[in-house]
Amino acid sequence: MKKGLLVIFAIAAVVALSFTAYAGRGMGYGPGGGQCQGNKGGYGPGSGHMMGNLTEDEAKKINDERDTFFKSTEDLRQDIYAKEMELNSELAKKNIDTEKASKLQKEISELESKFNQKRLDHMIKMKKLNPNMARGFGGGCPGGPCGR
């Protein structure tokens, strides 16, 4: 009975993970983040983003900070992806090693926790650069969420 519950939990966790989005796969802004129509991935005059009019210097600072965030989390995002693939591979087996699946899920959760903290730090930095920036985090685009 205990193994059956663990298998159900592992499957539910994989399903839940398939619905989560993180940087590089739909964060809602930045490269590959599913930007709003008209944003084209940049900020500044004429970008169409909901941040008001920015000077070229402000836009550069925001873009630089965003690029720094993506570069600094690249390895972490890759590790999360690799662990998810490993977990999916384990769950696809006829005889699932529940201990291994649980260990992989724990590792994924720890990596995602690290990523989420880095994302929060990034959001705070971005908000300091532009107080209107927080409106874009979490999909505050006209007509519905962007890239979430």
Coordinates of N, CA and C in Angstrom, one line a residue:
M1 N 0.8 -1.2 0.0 CA 0.0 0.0 0.0 C 0.9 1.3 0.0
K2 N 1.9 1.2 0.8 CA 2.8 2.4 0.9 C 3.5 2.7 -0.4
K3 N 3.9 1.6 -1.1 CA 4.6 1.8 -2.4 C 3.6 2.4 -3.4
G4 N 2.4 1.9 -3.4 CA 1.4 2.4 -4.3 C 1.1 3.9 -4.1
L5 N 1.1 4.4 -2.9 CA 0.9 5.8 -2.6 C 2.1 6.6 -3.1
L6 N 3.3 6.0 -2.9 CA 4.5 6.7 -3.4 C 4.5 6.8 -4.9
V7 N 4.1 5.8 -5.6 CA 4.0 5.9 -7.0 C 3.0 6.9 -7.5
I8 N 1.8 6.9 -6.8 CA 0.8 7.9 -7.2 C 1.3 9.3 -6.9
F9 N 2.0 9.5 -5.8 CA 2.6 10.8 -5.5 C 3.6 11.2 -6.5
A10 N 4.5 10.3 -6.9 CA 5.5 10.6 -7.9 C 4.9 10.9 -9.3
I11 N 3.8 10.2 -9.7 CA 3.2 10.6 -10.9 C 2.5 11.9 -10.8
A12 N 1.8 12.2 -9.7 CA 1.2 13.5 -9.5 C 2.2 14.6 -9.5
A13 N 3.4 14.4 -9.0 CA 4.5 15.4 -9.0 C 4.9 15.6 -10.4
V14 N 5.1 14.6 -11.2 CA 5.5 14.8 -12.6 C 4.5 15.6 -13.3
V15 N 3.2 15.3 -13.1 CA 2.1 16.0 -13.8 C 2.2 17.5 -13.4
A16 N 2.3 17.7 -12.1 CA 2.4 19.1 -11.5 C 3.6 19.8 -12.1
L17 N 4.7 19.1 -12.2 CA 5.9 19.8 -12.8 C 5.7 20.1 -14.3
S18 N 4.9 19.4 -15.0 CA 4.7 19.7 -16.4 C 3.9 21.0 -16.6
F19 N 3.2 21.4 -15.5 CA 2.4 22.6 -15.6 C 3.2 23.8 -15.1
T20 N 4.3 23.6 -14.4 CA 5.1 24.8 -13.9 C 6.0 25.3 -15.0
A21 N 6.2 26.6 -14.9 CA 7.1 27.2 -15.9 C 8.2 27.9 -15.1
Y22 N 9.4 27.9 -15.7 CA 10.5 28.6 -15.2 C 11.3 29.2 -16.3
A23 N 12.2 30.0 -16.0 CA 13.0 30.8 -17.0 C 13.4 29.9 -18.1
G24 N 13.3 30.4 -19.3 CA 13.7 29.7 -20.4 C 12.6 28.8 -21.0
R25 N 11.6 28.6 -20.2 CA 10.4 27.8 -20.7 C 9.2 28.5 -20.3
G26 N 9.1 29.8 -20.5 CA 7.8 30.5 -20.2 C 7.7 31.3 -19.0
M27 N 8.8 32.0 -18.6 CA 8.7 32.8 -17.4 C 7.8 34.0 -17.6
G28 N 7.5 34.4 -18.8 CA 6.7 35.5 -19.1 C 7.4 36.8 -19.5
Y29 N 8.7 36.7 -19.5 CA 9.5 37.8 -20.0 C 10.9 37.3 -20.4
G30 N 11.6 38.0 -21.2 CA 13.0 37.6 -21.5 C 13.0 36.6 -22.7
P31 N 14.2 36.2 -23.0 CA 14.4 35.3 -24.2 C 13.6 34.0 -24.0
G32 N 12.7 33.7 -24.9 CA 11.9 32.4 -24.8 C 10.9 32.4 -23.8
G33 N 10.6 33.6 -23.2 CA 9.7 33.7 -22.1 C 8.3 33.9 -22.5
G34 N 7.9 33.9 -23.7 CA 6.6 34.1 -24.1 C 6.1 35.5 -23.9
Q35 N 6.8 36.5 -24.4 CA 6.5 37.9 -24.2 C 5.1 38.2 -24.8
C36 N 4.6 39.3 -24.4 CA 3.4 39.8 -25.0 C 3.6 40.1 -26.4
Q37 N 2.5 40.1 -27.2 CA 2.7 40.5 -28.6 C 3.1 41.9 -28.6
G38 N 4.1 42.2 -29.4 CA 4.6 43.6 -29.6 C 5.8 43.9 -28.7
N39 N 6.2 43.0 -27.7 CA 7.3 43.3 -26.9 C 8.6 42.9 -27.6
K40 N 8.7 41.9 -28.3 CA 9.8 41.5 -29.0 C 11.1 41.3 -28.1
G41 N 10.9 41.1 -26.8 CA 12.0 40.7 -25.9 C 12.8 41.9 -25.4
G42 N 12.4 43.1 -25.7 CA 13.2 44.2 -25.2 C 12.4 45.2 -24.5
Y43 N 13.1 46.1 -23.8 CA 12.4 47.2 -23.1 C 12.9 48.5 -23.6
G44 N 12.1 49.5 -23.5 CA 12.6 50.9 -23.9 C 11.6 51.5 -24.8
P45 N 12.0 52.7 -25.4 CA 11.1 53.4 -26.2 C 10.6 52.6 -27.4
G46 N 9.3 52.5 -27.6 CA 8.7 51.8 -28.7 C 8.7 50.3 -28.5
S47 N 9.0 49.8 -27.3 CA 9.0 48.3 -27.2 C 7.6 47.7 -27.0
G48 N 6.6 48.5 -26.7 CA 5.3 48.0 -26.5 C 5.1 47.3 -25.2
H49 N 6.1 47.4 -24.3 CA 5.9 46.7 -23.0 C 5.2 47.7 -22.0
M50 N 4.5 47.1 -21.1 CA 3.7 47.9 -20.1 C 4.6 48.5 -19.0
M51 N 5.7 49.2 -19.3 CA 6.5 49.8 -18.3 C 6.6 51.3 -18.5
G52 N 5.8 51.9 -19.3 CA 5.9 53.3 -19.5 C 7.1 53.6 -20.4
N53 N 7.4 54.9 -20.5 CA 8.5 55.4 -21.4 C 9.8 55.3 -20.6
L54 N 10.8 54.6 -21.1 CA 12.1 54.5 -20.5 C 13.1 55.2 -21.3
T55 N 14.1 55.7 -20.6 CA 15.2 56.3 -21.4 C 16.1 55.1 -21.9
E56 N 16.9 55.4 -22.8 CA 17.8 54.4 -23.4 C 18.7 53.8 -22.3
D57 N 19.1 54.6 -21.4 CA 20.0 54.1 -20.3 C 19.2 53.2 -19.3
E58 N 17.9 53.5 -19.0 CA 17.1 52.7 -18.2 C 16.8 51.4 -18.9
A59 N 16.5 51.4 -20.2 CA 16.2 50.2 -20.9 C 17.5 49.3 -21.0
K60 N 18.6 49.9 -21.1 CA 19.9 49.2 -21.2 C 20.1 48.5 -19.8
K61 N 19.9 49.2 -18.7 CA 20.1 48.6 -17.4 C 19.2 47.4 -17.2
I62 N 17.9 47.6 -17.6 CA 16.9 46.5 -17.4 C 17.3 45.3 -18.3
N63 N 17.7 45.5 -19.6 CA 18.1 44.4 -20.4 C 19.3 43.7 -19.9
D64 N 20.3 44.5 -19.4 CA 21.5 43.9 -18.9 C 21.2 43.1 -17.7
E65 N 20.4 43.5 -16.8 CA 20.0 42.8 -15.6 C 19.3 41.5 -16.0
R66 N 18.4 41.6 -17.0 CA 17.7 40.4 -17.4 C 18.7 39.4 -18.0
D67 N 19.6 39.8 -18.9 CA 20.6 39.0 -19.5 C 21.5 38.3 -18.4
T68 N 21.8 39.1 -17.4 CA 22.7 38.6 -16.3 C 21.9 37.4 -15.6
F69 N 20.6 37.7 -15.3 CA 19.8 36.6 -14.7 C 19.8 35.4 -15.5
F70 N 19.5 35.5 -16.8 CA 19.4 34.3 -17.6 C 20.8 33.5 -17.7
K71 N 21.8 34.3 -17.8 CA 23.2 33.6 -17.8 C 23.5 33.0 -16.5
S72 N 23.1 33.6 -15.4 CA 23.5 33.1 -14.0 C 22.6 31.9 -13.6
T73 N 21.5 31.7 -14.3 CA 20.6 30.6 -13.9 C 20.6 29.5 -15.0
E74 N 21.5 29.7 -16.0 CA 21.5 28.7 -17.1 C 21.8 27.3 -16.6
D75 N 22.9 27.1 -15.8 CA 23.2 25.8 -15.3 C 22.1 25.2 -14.4
L76 N 21.6 26.1 -13.6 CA 20.5 25.6 -12.7 C 19.3 25.1 -13.5
R77 N 18.9 25.9 -14.5 CA 17.8 25.5 -15.3 C 18.1 24.2 -16.1
Q78 N 19.3 24.0 -16.5 CA 19.7 22.8 -17.2 C 19.7 21.6 -16.3
D79 N 20.1 21.8 -15.0 CA 20.1 20.7 -14.0 C 18.7 20.3 -13.7
I80 N 17.8 21.3 -13.6 CA 16.4 21.0 -13.4 C 15.8 20.1 -14.5
Y81 N 16.1 20.6 -15.7 CA 15.6 19.8 -16.9 C 16.2 18.4 -16.9
A82 N 17.4 18.3 -16.6 CA 18.1 16.9 -16.7 C 17.4 16.0 -15.6
K83 N 17.2 16.5 -14.4 CA 16.6 15.7 -13.4 C 15.1 15.4 -13.7
E84 N 14.4 16.3 -14.3 CA 13.1 16.0 -14.7 C 13.1 14.9 -15.8
M85 N 14.0 14.9 -16.7 CA 14.1 13.9 -17.7 C 14.4 12.5 -17.1
E86 N 15.3 12.6 -16.1 CA 15.7 11.3 -15.4 C 14.5 10.8 -14.6
L87 N 13.8 11.6 -14.0 CA 12.6 11.2 -13.3 C 11.5 10.6 -14.2
N88 N 11.3 11.3 -15.3 CA 10.4 10.8 -16.3 C 10.8 9.5 -16.9
S89 N 12.1 9.3 -17.1 CA 12.6 8.0 -17.5 C 12.3 6.9 -16.5
E90 N 12.6 7.2 -15.2 CA 12.3 6.2 -14.2 C 10.8 5.9 -14.1
L91 N 10.0 6.9 -14.2 CA 8.5 6.6 -14.2 C 8.0 5.9 -15.4
A92 N 8.7 5.9 -16.5 CA 8.3 5.2 -17.7 C 8.6 3.7 -17.6
K93 N 9.4 3.3 -16.6 CA 9.8 1.9 -16.5 C 8.6 1.0 -16.0
K94 N 8.7 -0.2 -16.4 CA 7.6 -1.2 -15.9 C 7.7 -1.3 -14.4
N95 N 8.9 -1.5 -13.9 CA 9.1 -1.7 -12.5 C 9.9 -0.4 -11.9
I96 N 9.1 0.5 -11.5 CA 9.6 1.8 -11.0 C 10.3 1.6 -9.7
D97 N 11.5 2.2 -9.6 CA 12.3 2.2 -8.4 C 11.8 3.4 -7.6
T98 N 10.9 3.2 -6.7 CA 10.2 4.3 -6.0 C 11.2 5.1 -5.1
E99 N 12.2 4.5 -4.6 CA 13.2 5.2 -3.8 C 14.0 6.2 -4.7
K100 N 14.3 5.7 -5.9 CA 15.1 6.6 -6.9 C 14.2 7.7 -7.3
A101 N 12.9 7.4 -7.6 CA 12.0 8.4 -8.1 C 11.8 9.5 -7.0
S102 N 11.6 9.1 -5.8 CA 11.5 10.0 -4.7 C 12.7 10.9 -4.5
K103 N 13.9 10.3 -4.6 CA 15.1 11.0 -4.5 C 15.2 12.0 -5.6
L104 N 14.9 11.7 -6.8 CA 14.9 12.6 -7.9 C 14.0 13.7 -7.7
Q105 N 12.8 13.4 -7.3 CA 11.8 14.5 -7.0 C 12.3 15.5 -6.0
K106 N 12.9 14.9 -4.9 CA 13.5 15.8 -3.9 C 14.6 16.7 -4.5
E107 N 15.4 16.1 -5.3 CA 16.5 16.9 -5.9 C 15.9 18.0 -6.8
I108 N 14.9 17.7 -7.6 CA 14.2 18.7 -8.4 C 13.6 19.8 -7.6
S109 N 13.0 19.4 -6.5 CA 12.4 20.4 -5.6 C 13.4 21.4 -5.0
E110 N 14.6 20.8 -4.6 CA 15.7 21.6 -4.1 C 16.2 22.6 -5.2
L111 N 16.4 22.1 -6.4 CA 16.9 22.9 -7.5 C 15.9 24.0 -7.8
E112 N 14.6 23.7 -7.8 CA 13.6 24.7 -8.1 C 13.5 25.7 -7.0
S113 N 13.8 25.3 -5.8 CA 13.8 26.2 -4.7 C 14.9 27.3 -4.8
K114 N 16.1 26.8 -5.2 CA 17.2 27.7 -5.5 C 16.9 28.6 -6.6
F115 N 16.3 28.1 -7.7 CA 16.0 28.9 -8.8 C 14.9 30.0 -8.4
N116 N 13.9 29.6 -7.7 CA 12.9 30.5 -7.2 C 13.5 31.6 -6.4
Q117 N 14.4 31.3 -5.6 CA 15.1 32.4 -4.8 C 15.8 33.4 -5.7
K118 N 16.6 32.8 -6.6 CA 17.3 33.7 -7.6 C 16.3 34.5 -8.4
R119 N 15.2 33.9 -8.8 CA 14.2 34.7 -9.5 C 13.6 35.8 -8.7
L120 N 13.4 35.6 -7.4 CA 12.9 36.6 -6.5 C 13.9 37.7 -6.4
D121 N 15.1 37.4 -6.2 CA 16.2 38.4 -6.1 C 16.2 39.2 -7.4
H122 N 16.1 38.5 -8.5 CA 16.1 39.2 -9.8 C 14.9 40.2 -9.9
M123 N 13.7 39.7 -9.5 CA 12.5 40.6 -9.6 C 12.7 41.8 -8.7
I124 N 13.3 41.7 -7.5 CA 13.5 42.8 -6.7 C 14.5 43.8 -7.3
K125 N 15.6 43.3 -7.9 CA 16.5 44.2 -8.6 C 15.8 44.9 -9.8
M126 N 15.0 44.2 -10.5 CA 14.3 44.8 -11.6 C 13.3 45.9 -11.1
K127 N 12.6 45.6 -10.0 CA 11.7 46.6 -9.5 C 12.4 47.9 -9.0
K128 N 13.6 47.7 -8.5 CA 14.4 48.9 -8.1 C 14.8 49.7 -9.3
L129 N 15.0 49.0 -10.5 CA 15.4 49.7 -11.7 C 14.2 50.5 -12.3
N130 N 13.0 49.8 -12.1 CA 11.8 50.4 -12.6 C 10.6 50.0 -11.7
P131 N 10.0 50.8 -10.9 CA 8.9 50.4 -10.0 C 7.7 49.8 -10.7
N132 N 7.5 50.1 -12.0 CA 6.4 49.5 -12.7 C 6.7 48.1 -13.2
M133 N 7.9 47.7 -13.1 CA 8.4 46.4 -13.6 C 7.6 45.2 -13.0
A134 N 7.2 45.3 -11.7 CA 6.6 44.2 -11.0 C 5.2 43.8 -11.7
R135 N 4.6 44.7 -12.4 CA 3.4 44.4 -13.1 C 3.5 43.3 -14.1
G136 N 4.7 43.3 -14.7 CA 4.9 42.3 -15.8 C 5.3 40.9 -15.2
F137 N 5.7 40.8 -14.0 CA 6.0 39.5 -13.4 C 4.7 38.8 -13.1
G138 N 4.5 37.6 -13.6 CA 3.3 36.9 -13.3 C 2.2 37.1 -14.4
G139 N 2.5 37.8 -15.4 CA 1.6 37.9 -16.5 C 0.6 39.0 -16.4
G140 N 1.0 40.2 -16.3 CA 0.0 41.3 -16.2 C -0.2 42.0 -17.5
C141 N -0.2 41.2 -18.6 CA -0.4 41.8 -20.0 C -1.9 41.9 -20.3
P142 N -2.2 42.9 -21.2 CA -3.6 43.0 -21.6 C -4.1 41.7 -22.3
G143 N -5.3 41.3 -22.0 CA -5.8 40.1 -22.6 C -5.5 38.8 -21.9
G144 N -4.7 38.8 -20.8 CA -4.4 37.6 -20.1 C -2.9 37.5 -19.9
P145 N -2.6 36.4 -19.2 CA -1.2 36.2 -18.9 C -0.3 35.9 -20.1
C146 N 0.9 36.4 -20.0 CA 1.9 36.3 -21.1 C 2.9 35.2 -20.8
G147 N 2.9 34.2 -21.5 CA 3.9 33.1 -21.4 C 3.8 32.3 -20.1
R148 N 2.8 32.3 -19.4 CA 2.7 31.6 -18.2 C 2.0 30.2 -18.4

